[in-house]
Coordinates of C-alpha atoms in Angstrom, one line a residue:
Chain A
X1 CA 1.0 -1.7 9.1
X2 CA -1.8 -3.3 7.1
X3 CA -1.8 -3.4 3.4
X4 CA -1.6 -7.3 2.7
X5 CA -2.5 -8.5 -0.7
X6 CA -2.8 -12.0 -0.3
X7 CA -3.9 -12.3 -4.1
X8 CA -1.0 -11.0 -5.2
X9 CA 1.9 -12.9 -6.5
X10 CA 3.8 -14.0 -4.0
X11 CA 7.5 -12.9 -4.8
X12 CA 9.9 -16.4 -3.5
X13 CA 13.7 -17.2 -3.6
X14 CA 16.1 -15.2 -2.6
X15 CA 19.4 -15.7 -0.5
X16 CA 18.9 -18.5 2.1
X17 CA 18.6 -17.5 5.2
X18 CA 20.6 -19.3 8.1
X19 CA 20.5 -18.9 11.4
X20 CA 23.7 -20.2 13.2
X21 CA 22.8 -21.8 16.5
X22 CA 19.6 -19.0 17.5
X23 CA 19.1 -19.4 21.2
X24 CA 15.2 -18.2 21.4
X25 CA 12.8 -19.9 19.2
X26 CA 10.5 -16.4 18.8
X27 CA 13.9 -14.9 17.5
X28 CA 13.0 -17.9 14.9
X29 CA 9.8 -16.8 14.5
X30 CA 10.4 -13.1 14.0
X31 CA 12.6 -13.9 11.4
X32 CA 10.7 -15.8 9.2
X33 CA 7.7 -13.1 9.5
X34 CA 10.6 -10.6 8.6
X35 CA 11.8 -12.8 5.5
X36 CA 8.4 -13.5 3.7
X37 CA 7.9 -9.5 4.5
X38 CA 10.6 -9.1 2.0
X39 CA 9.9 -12.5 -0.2
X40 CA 12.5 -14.7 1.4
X41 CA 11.2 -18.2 1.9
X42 CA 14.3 -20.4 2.6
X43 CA 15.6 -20.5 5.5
X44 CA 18.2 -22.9 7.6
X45 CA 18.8 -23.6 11.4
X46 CA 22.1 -24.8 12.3
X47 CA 21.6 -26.7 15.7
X48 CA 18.8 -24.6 17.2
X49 CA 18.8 -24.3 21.2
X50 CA 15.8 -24.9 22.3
X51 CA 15.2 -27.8 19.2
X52 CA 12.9 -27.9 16.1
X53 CA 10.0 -27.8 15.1
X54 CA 9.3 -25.2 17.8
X55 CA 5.5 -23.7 18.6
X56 CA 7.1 -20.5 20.3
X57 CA 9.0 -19.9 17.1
X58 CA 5.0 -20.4 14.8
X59 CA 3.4 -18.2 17.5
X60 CA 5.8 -15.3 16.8
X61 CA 5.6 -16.1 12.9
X62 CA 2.2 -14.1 12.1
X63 CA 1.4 -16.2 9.8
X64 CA 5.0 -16.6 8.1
X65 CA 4.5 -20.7 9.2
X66 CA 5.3 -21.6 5.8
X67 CA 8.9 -20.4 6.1
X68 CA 9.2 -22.4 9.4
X69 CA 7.8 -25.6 8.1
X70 CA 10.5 -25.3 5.2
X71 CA 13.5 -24.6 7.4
X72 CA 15.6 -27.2 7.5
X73 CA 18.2 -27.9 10.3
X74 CA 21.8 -28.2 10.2
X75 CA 24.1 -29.8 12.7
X76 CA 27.3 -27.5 11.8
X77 CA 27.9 -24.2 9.8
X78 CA 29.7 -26.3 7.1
X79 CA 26.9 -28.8 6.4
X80 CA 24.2 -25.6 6.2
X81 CA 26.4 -23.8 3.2
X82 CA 27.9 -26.7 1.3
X83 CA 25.7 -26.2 -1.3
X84 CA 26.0 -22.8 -1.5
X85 CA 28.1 -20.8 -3.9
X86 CA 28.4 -17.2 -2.1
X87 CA 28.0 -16.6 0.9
X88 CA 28.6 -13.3 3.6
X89 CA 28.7 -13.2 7.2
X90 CA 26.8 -10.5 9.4
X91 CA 28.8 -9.6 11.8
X92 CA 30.1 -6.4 13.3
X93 CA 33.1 -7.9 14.1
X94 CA 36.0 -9.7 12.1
X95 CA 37.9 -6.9 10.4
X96 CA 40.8 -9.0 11.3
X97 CA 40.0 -11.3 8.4
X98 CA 40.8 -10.3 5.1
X99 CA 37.5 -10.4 3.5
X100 CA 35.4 -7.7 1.4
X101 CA 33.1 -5.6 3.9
X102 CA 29.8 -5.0 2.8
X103 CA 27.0 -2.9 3.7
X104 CA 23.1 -4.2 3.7
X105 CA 23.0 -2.4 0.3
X106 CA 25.8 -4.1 -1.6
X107 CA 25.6 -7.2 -0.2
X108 CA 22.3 -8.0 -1.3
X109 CA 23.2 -6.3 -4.6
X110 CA 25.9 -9.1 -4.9
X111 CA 23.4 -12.0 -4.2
X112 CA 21.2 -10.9 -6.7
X113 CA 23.9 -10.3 -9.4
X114 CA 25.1 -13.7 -8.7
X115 CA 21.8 -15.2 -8.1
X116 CA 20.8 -14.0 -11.9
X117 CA 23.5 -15.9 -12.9
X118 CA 22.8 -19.0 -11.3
X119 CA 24.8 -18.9 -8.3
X120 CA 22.7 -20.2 -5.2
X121 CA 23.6 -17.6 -2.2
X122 CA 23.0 -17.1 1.6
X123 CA 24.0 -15.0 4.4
X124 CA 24.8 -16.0 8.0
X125 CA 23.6 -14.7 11.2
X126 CA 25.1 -15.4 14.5
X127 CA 23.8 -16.4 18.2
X128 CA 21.9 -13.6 19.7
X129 CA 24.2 -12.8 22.3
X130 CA 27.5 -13.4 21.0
X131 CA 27.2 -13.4 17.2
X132 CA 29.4 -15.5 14.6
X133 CA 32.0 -17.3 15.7
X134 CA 35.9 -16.2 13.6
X135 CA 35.5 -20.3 12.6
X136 CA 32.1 -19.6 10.8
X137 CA 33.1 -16.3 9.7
X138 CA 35.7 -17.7 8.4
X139 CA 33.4 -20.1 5.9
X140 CA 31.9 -16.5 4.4
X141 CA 33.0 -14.4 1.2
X142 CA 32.4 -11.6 2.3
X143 CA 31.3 -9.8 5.5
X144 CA 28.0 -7.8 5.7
X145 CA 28.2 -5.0 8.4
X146 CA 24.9 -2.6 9.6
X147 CA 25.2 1.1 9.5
X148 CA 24.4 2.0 13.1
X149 CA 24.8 4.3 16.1
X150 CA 28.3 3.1 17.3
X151 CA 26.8 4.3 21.0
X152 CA 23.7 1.9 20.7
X153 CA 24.5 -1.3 18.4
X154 CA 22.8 -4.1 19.4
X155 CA 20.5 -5.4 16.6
X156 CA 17.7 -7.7 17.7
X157 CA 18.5 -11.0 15.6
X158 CA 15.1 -10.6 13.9
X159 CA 15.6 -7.0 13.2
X160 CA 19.3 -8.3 11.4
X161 CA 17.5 -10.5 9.3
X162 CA 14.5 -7.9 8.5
X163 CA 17.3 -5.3 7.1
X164 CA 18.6 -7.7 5.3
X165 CA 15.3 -8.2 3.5
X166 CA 14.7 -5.3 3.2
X167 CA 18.0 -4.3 1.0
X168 CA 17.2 -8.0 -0.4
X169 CA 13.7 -6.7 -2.0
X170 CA 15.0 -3.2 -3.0
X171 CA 18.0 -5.1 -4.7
X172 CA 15.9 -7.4 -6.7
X173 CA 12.5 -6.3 -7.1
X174 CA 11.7 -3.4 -9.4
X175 CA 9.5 -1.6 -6.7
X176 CA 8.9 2.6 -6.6
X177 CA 6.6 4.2 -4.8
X178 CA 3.6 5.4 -6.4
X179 CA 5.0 8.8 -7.8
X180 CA 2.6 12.5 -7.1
X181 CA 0.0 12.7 -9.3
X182 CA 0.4 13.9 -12.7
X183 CA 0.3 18.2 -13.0
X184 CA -3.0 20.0 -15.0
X185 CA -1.5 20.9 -18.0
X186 CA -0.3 24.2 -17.9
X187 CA -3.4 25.6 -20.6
X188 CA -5.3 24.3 -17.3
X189 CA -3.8 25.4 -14.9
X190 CA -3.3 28.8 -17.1
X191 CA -7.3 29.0 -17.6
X192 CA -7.6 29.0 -13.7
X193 CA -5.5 31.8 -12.8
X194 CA -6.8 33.9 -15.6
X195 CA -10.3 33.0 -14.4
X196 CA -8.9 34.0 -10.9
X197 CA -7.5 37.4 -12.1
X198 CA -11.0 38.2 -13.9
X199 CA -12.7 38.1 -10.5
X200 CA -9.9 39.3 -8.3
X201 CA -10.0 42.3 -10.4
X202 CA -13.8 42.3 -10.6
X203 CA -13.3 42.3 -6.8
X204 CA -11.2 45.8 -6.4
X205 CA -8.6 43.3 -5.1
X206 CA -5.8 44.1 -7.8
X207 CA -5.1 47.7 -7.0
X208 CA -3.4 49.9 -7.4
X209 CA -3.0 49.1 -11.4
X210 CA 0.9 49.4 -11.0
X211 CA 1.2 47.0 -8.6
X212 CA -1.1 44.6 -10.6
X213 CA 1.6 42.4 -12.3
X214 CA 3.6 41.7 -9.2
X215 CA 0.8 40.7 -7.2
X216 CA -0.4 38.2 -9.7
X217 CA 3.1 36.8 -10.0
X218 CA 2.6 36.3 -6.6
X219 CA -0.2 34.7 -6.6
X220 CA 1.0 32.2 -9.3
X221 CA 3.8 31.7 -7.6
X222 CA 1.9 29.9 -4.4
X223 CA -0.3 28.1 -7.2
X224 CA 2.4 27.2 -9.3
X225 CA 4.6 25.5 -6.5
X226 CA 1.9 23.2 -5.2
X227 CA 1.8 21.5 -8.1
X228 CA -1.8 21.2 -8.6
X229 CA -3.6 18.3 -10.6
X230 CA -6.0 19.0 -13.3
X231 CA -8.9 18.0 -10.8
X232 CA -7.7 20.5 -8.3
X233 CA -7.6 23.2 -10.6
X234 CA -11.4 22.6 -11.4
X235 CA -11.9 22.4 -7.7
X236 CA -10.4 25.7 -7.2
X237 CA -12.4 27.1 -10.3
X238 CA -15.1 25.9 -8.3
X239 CA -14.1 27.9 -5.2
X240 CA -13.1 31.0 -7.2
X241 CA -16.7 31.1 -8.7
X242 CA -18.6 30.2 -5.5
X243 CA -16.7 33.0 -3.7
X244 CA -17.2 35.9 -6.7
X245 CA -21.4 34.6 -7.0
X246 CA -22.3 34.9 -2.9
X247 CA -19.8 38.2 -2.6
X248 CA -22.2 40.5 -0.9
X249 CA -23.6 42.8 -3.7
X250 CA -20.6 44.2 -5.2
X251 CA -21.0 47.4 -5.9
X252 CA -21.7 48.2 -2.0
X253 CA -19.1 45.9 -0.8
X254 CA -16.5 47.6 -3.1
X255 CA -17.2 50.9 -1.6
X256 CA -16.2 49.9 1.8
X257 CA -13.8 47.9 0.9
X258 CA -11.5 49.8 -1.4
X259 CA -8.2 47.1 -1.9
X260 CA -6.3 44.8 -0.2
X261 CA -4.3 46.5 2.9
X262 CA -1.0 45.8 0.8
X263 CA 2.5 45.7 1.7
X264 CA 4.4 48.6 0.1
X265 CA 7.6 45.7 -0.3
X266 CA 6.4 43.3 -1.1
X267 CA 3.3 43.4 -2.7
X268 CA 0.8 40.2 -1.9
Chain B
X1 CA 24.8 -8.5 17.0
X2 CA 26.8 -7.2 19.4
X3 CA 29.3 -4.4 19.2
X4 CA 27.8 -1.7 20.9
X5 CA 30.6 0.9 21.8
X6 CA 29.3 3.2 24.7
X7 CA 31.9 5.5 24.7
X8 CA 31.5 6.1 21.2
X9 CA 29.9 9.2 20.0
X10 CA 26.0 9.1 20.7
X11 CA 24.5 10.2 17.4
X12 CA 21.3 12.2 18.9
X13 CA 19.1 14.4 16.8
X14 CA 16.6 13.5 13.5
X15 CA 13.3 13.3 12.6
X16 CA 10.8 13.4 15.8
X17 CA 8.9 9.8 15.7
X18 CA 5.7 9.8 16.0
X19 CA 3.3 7.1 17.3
X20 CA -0.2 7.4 17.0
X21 CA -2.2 5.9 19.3
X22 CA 0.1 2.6 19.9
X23 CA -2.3 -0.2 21.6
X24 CA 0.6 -1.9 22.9
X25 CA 3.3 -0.4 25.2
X26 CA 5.7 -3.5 24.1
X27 CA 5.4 -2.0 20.7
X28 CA 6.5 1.5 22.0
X29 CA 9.6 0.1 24.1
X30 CA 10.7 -1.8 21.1
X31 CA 10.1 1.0 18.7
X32 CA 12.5 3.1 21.4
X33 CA 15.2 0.9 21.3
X34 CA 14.7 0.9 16.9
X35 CA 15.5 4.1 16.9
X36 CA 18.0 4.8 19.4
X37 CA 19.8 1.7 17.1
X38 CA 20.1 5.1 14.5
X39 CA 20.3 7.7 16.3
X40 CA 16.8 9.0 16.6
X41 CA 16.3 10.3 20.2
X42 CA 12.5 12.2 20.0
X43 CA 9.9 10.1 20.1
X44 CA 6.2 11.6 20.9
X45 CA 3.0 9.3 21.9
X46 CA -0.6 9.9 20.7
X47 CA -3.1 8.8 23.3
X48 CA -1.4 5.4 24.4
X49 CA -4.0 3.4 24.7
X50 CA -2.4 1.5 28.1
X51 CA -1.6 4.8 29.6
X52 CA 2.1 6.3 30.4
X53 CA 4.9 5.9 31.3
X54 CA 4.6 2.0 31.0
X55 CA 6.8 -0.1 32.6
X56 CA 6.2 -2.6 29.7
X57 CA 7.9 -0.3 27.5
X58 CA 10.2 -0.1 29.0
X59 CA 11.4 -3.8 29.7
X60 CA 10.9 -4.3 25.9
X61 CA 13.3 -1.2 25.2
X62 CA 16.7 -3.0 25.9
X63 CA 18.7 -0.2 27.3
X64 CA 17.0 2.5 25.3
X65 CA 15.4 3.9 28.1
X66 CA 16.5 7.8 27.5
X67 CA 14.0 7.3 24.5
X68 CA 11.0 6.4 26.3
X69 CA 11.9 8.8 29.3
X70 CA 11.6 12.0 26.9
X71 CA 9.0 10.7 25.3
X72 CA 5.9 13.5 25.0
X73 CA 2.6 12.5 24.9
X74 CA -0.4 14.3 23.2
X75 CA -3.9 14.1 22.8
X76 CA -4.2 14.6 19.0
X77 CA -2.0 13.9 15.9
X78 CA -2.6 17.3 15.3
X79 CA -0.9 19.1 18.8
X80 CA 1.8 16.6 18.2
X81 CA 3.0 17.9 14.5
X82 CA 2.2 21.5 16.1
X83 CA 5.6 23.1 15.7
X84 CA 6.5 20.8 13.2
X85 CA 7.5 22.4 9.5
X86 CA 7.7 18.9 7.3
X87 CA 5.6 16.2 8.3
X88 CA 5.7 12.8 6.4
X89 CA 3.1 9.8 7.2
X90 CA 3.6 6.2 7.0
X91 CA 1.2 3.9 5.4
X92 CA -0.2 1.5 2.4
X93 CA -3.0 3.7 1.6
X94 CA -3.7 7.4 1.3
X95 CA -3.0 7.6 -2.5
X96 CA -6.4 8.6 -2.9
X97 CA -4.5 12.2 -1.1
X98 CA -3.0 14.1 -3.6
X99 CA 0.5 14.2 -1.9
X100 CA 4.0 12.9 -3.1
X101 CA 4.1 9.3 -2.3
X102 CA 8.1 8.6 -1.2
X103 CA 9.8 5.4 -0.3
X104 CA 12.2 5.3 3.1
X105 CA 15.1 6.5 1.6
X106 CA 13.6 9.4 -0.6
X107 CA 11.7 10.4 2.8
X108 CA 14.1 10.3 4.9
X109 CA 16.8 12.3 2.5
X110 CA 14.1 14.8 2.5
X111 CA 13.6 15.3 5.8
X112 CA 17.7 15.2 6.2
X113 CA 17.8 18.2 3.8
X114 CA 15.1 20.3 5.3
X115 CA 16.8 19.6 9.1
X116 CA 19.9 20.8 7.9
X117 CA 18.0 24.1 6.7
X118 CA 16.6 24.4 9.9
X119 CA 13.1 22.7 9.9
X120 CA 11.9 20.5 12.6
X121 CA 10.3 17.4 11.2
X122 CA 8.4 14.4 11.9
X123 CA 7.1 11.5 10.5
X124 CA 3.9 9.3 11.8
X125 CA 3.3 5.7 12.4
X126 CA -0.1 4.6 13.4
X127 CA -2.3 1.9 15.0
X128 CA -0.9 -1.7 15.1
X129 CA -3.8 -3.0 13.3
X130 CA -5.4 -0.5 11.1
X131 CA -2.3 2.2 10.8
X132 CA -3.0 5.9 10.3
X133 CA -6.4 7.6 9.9
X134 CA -7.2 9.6 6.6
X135 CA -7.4 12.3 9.1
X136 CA -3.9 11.6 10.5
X137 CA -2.5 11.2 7.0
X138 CA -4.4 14.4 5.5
X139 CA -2.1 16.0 8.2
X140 CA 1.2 14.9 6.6
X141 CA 3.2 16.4 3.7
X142 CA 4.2 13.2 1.9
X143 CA 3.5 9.4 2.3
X144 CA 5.9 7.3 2.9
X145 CA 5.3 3.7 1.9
X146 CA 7.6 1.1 2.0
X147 CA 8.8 -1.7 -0.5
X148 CA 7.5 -5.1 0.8
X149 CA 6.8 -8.1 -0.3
X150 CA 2.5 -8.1 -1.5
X151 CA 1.4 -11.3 -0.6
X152 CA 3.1 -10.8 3.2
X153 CA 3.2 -7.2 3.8
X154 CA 2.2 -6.6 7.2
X155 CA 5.0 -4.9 9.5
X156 CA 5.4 -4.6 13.2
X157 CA 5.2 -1.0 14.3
X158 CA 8.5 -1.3 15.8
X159 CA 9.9 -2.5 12.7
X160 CA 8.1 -0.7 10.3
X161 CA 10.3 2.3 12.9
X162 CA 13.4 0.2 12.3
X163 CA 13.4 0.3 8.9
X164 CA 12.6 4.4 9.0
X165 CA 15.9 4.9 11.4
X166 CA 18.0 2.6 9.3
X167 CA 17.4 4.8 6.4
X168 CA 17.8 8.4 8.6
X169 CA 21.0 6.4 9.5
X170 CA 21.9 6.5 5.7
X171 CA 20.6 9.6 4.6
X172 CA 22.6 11.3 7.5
X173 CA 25.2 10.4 8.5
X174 CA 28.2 9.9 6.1
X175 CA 28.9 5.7 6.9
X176 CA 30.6 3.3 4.8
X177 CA 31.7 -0.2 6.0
X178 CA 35.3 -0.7 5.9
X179 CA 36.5 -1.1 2.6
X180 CA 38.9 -4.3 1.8
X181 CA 42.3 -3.9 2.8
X182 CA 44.8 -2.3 0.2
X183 CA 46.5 -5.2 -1.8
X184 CA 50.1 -5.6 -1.9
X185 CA 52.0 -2.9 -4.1
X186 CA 52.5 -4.6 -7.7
X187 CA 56.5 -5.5 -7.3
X188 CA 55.5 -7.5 -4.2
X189 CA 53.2 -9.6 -6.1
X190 CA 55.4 -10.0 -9.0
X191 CA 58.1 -11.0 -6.2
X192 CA 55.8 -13.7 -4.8
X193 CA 55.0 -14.7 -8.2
X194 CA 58.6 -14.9 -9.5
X195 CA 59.4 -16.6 -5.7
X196 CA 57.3 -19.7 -7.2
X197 CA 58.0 -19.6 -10.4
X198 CA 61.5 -20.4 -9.3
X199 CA 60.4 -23.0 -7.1
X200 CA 58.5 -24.5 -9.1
X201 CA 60.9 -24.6 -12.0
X202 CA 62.7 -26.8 -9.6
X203 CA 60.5 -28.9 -9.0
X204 CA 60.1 -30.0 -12.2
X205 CA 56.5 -29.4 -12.0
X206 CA 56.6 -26.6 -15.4
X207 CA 57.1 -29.0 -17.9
X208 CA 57.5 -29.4 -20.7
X209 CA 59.1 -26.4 -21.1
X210 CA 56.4 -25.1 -24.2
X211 CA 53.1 -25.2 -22.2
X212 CA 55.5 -23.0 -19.1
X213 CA 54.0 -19.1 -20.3
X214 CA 50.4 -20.9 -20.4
X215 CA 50.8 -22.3 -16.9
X216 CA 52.0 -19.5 -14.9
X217 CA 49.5 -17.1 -16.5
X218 CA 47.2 -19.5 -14.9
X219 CA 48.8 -19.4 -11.8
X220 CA 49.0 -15.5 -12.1
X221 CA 45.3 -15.1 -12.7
X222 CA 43.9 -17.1 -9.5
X223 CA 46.5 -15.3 -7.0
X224 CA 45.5 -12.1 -8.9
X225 CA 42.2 -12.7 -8.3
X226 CA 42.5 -12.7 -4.7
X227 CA 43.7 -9.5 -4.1
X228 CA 45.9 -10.5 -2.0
X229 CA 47.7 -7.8 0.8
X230 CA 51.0 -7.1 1.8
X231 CA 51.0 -9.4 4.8
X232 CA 49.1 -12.2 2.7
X233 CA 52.1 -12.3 -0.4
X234 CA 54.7 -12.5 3.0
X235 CA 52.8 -15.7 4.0
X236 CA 52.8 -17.1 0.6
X237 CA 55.9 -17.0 0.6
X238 CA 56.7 -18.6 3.9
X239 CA 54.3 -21.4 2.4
X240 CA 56.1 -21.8 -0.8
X241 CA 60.0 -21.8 0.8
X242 CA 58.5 -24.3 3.6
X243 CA 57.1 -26.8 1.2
X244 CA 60.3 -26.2 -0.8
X245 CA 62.3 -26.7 2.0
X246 CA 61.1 -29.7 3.2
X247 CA 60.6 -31.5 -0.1
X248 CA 62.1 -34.8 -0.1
X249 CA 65.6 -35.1 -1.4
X250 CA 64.5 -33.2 -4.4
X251 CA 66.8 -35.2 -7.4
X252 CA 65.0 -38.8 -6.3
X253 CA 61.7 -37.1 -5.7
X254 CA 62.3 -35.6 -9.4
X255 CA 62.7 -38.7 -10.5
X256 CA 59.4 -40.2 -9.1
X257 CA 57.3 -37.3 -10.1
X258 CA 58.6 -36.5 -13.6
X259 CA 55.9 -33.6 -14.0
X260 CA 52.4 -33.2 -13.0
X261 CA 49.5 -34.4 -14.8
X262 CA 48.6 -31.6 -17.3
X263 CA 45.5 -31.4 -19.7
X264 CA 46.1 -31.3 -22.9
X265 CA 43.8 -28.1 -23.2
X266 CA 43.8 -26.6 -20.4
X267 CA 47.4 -26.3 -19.0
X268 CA 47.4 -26.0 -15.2

């Protein structure tokens, strides 16, 4: 999807990443474009297959080669979080330990909590094929499962770390989506659909007289509900007008048109 | 990550997905096996640019073939969403539409409530480079747009289809990662507790006898802390009668170690 701003603020920090011996570098690659998606930046290799620095991994980057010339490497689990004060384990696996298990959600809602406070805080992810080993699991807090279709689990490496970001940026960044439009104010709105009646009955449309008030309830109703902007309801004024000014002179077009065919029920 | 089940339930169902003229068929097999992660099964092509079926899409689909074989493909955005009643578009733009502008969990909860009443609904991804036309979007009845980082925001199609699934995922179906195991009952605890205490009365190590209360409430608080289970307060107390067990003639090792080393402020 397009929609980069890149003169807006760069949002930085975050949980460090680590990736515990990744076997492809474009799994390495993907992820970083995945973290700076979500304002992650740091990120750590412990003992990388295929070695580092890596031009697979910057080819599958997209431009997220700032991540991967940051990323430091680490020979064992233990040396890439002793710095760390919280960290959790992705893993599907591992219920045998006795650890908190976390969803994407409340994980990164824990970083973030702790990370306000100080705490420095990162998250693990395992080998593609085989995932985290019990010994590095074992290093973690907490355990961070995915909600996801027990009959199809496997989770592209990349795609782990982009969830992850995602809950990451919803957890720490005050983002909503731009809300609908603000509503005509109801004198608006109110002036349209008098303006509307006017003509309609101008038009023969509002007959017979008894029926009147439900079909304009009806009417409103269908206006009402769309939830129309101030803009919109000048629009519509416009429509309204255009349609009574070109109406085939009216007195003629009344006569052969005598009303609405209207349901006996239910009215418009 | 592994820890795919395949004789687990196959969640199947959800919004249709719908691609709108994809320019790569890598994109499409990777955007199949996305969803099948959560359980969405319908996926429908607009004019694929490289034709179909593909056979790259396939390779790139990991097993989620099923996807890509039901797959329908259309002409226009507009025979796609056809028989659709709710119809939500992805993209950055568009909010120069009046329409309700919804993050990926709001749209997806939405379109989770209408299914359940009935509707079929869809949602609409569009070209790799340049996303959805105005005409696609005019098309849709809300924007989705997601939260993502400004300076960095561009997401793979098959992501950008990832992140739409892992919300349906959570919207729909009623998932919670395993809790933490249920700690020990209180009188277990309290029997570990007083187990030590004991001990380390013994020992000679809660002395002198003034600062005792002080220490074992600080004793108290880190095991409390953990939470520990059942199984766990069993273990700690094998620990504690093995290291009791084995302590060197205990009246000469009193006699070396006349106490530990306590701070004056802090107790233990």
């Amino acid at each position: 999807m397009a929609g980069t701003n890149r003169t807006a603020l760069a949002i930085t920090g975050g949980p460090v990443i680590i990736l515990v011996e990744p076997q492809l570098a474009d799994n390495i690659g993907a992820a970083a474009r995945a973290m700076l998606n979500f304002g992650l930046t740091e990120m750590r290799l412990v003992a990388p297959r295929d070695g580092w620095p890596n031009d697979r991994a910057n080819a599958m980057a997209s431009g997220a080669v700032e991540v991967l010339e940051r990323a430091q490497v680490f020979e064992t689990t233990a040396d890439a979080v002793a710095d760390l004060h919280w960290v959790a384990a992705t893993t599907a696996r591992g219920r045998d330990l006795v650890k908190p298990v976390l969803g994407p959600d409340t994980a990164t809602r824990e970083a973030a909590s702790r990370m306000s406070s100080g705490q420095k805080c990162g998250v693990l992810f395992g080998r593609e094929r085989t995932g985290l080993e019990t010994e590095d699991i074992a290093r973690a807090h907490a355990i961070v499962t995915y909600p996801v279709n027990p009959a199809f689990a496997s989770l592209n490496l990349a795609q782990a770390v982009l969830l992850y970001g995602y809950e990451w940026f919803r957890a720490a960044v005050d983002w909503s989506p731009h809300q609908m439009p603000e509503p005509a104010p109801a004198a608006e709105f109110e002036g349209f659909i008098g303006h509307l009646e006017r003509e309609l009955d101008a038009s023969g449309f509002l007959r017979p007289a008894e029926k009147k008030p439900g079909m304009m309830r009806n009417i409103r109703a269908m206006f009402q509900r769309a939830d129309l902007t101030a803009q919109e309801v000048r629009t519509l004024r416009g429509v309204v007008r255009a349609l009574a000014e070109f109406r085939p002179a009216t007195k003629a077009h009344l006569i052969k048109n005598p009303g609405p065919i209207v349901d006996e029920e239910d009215g418009v």
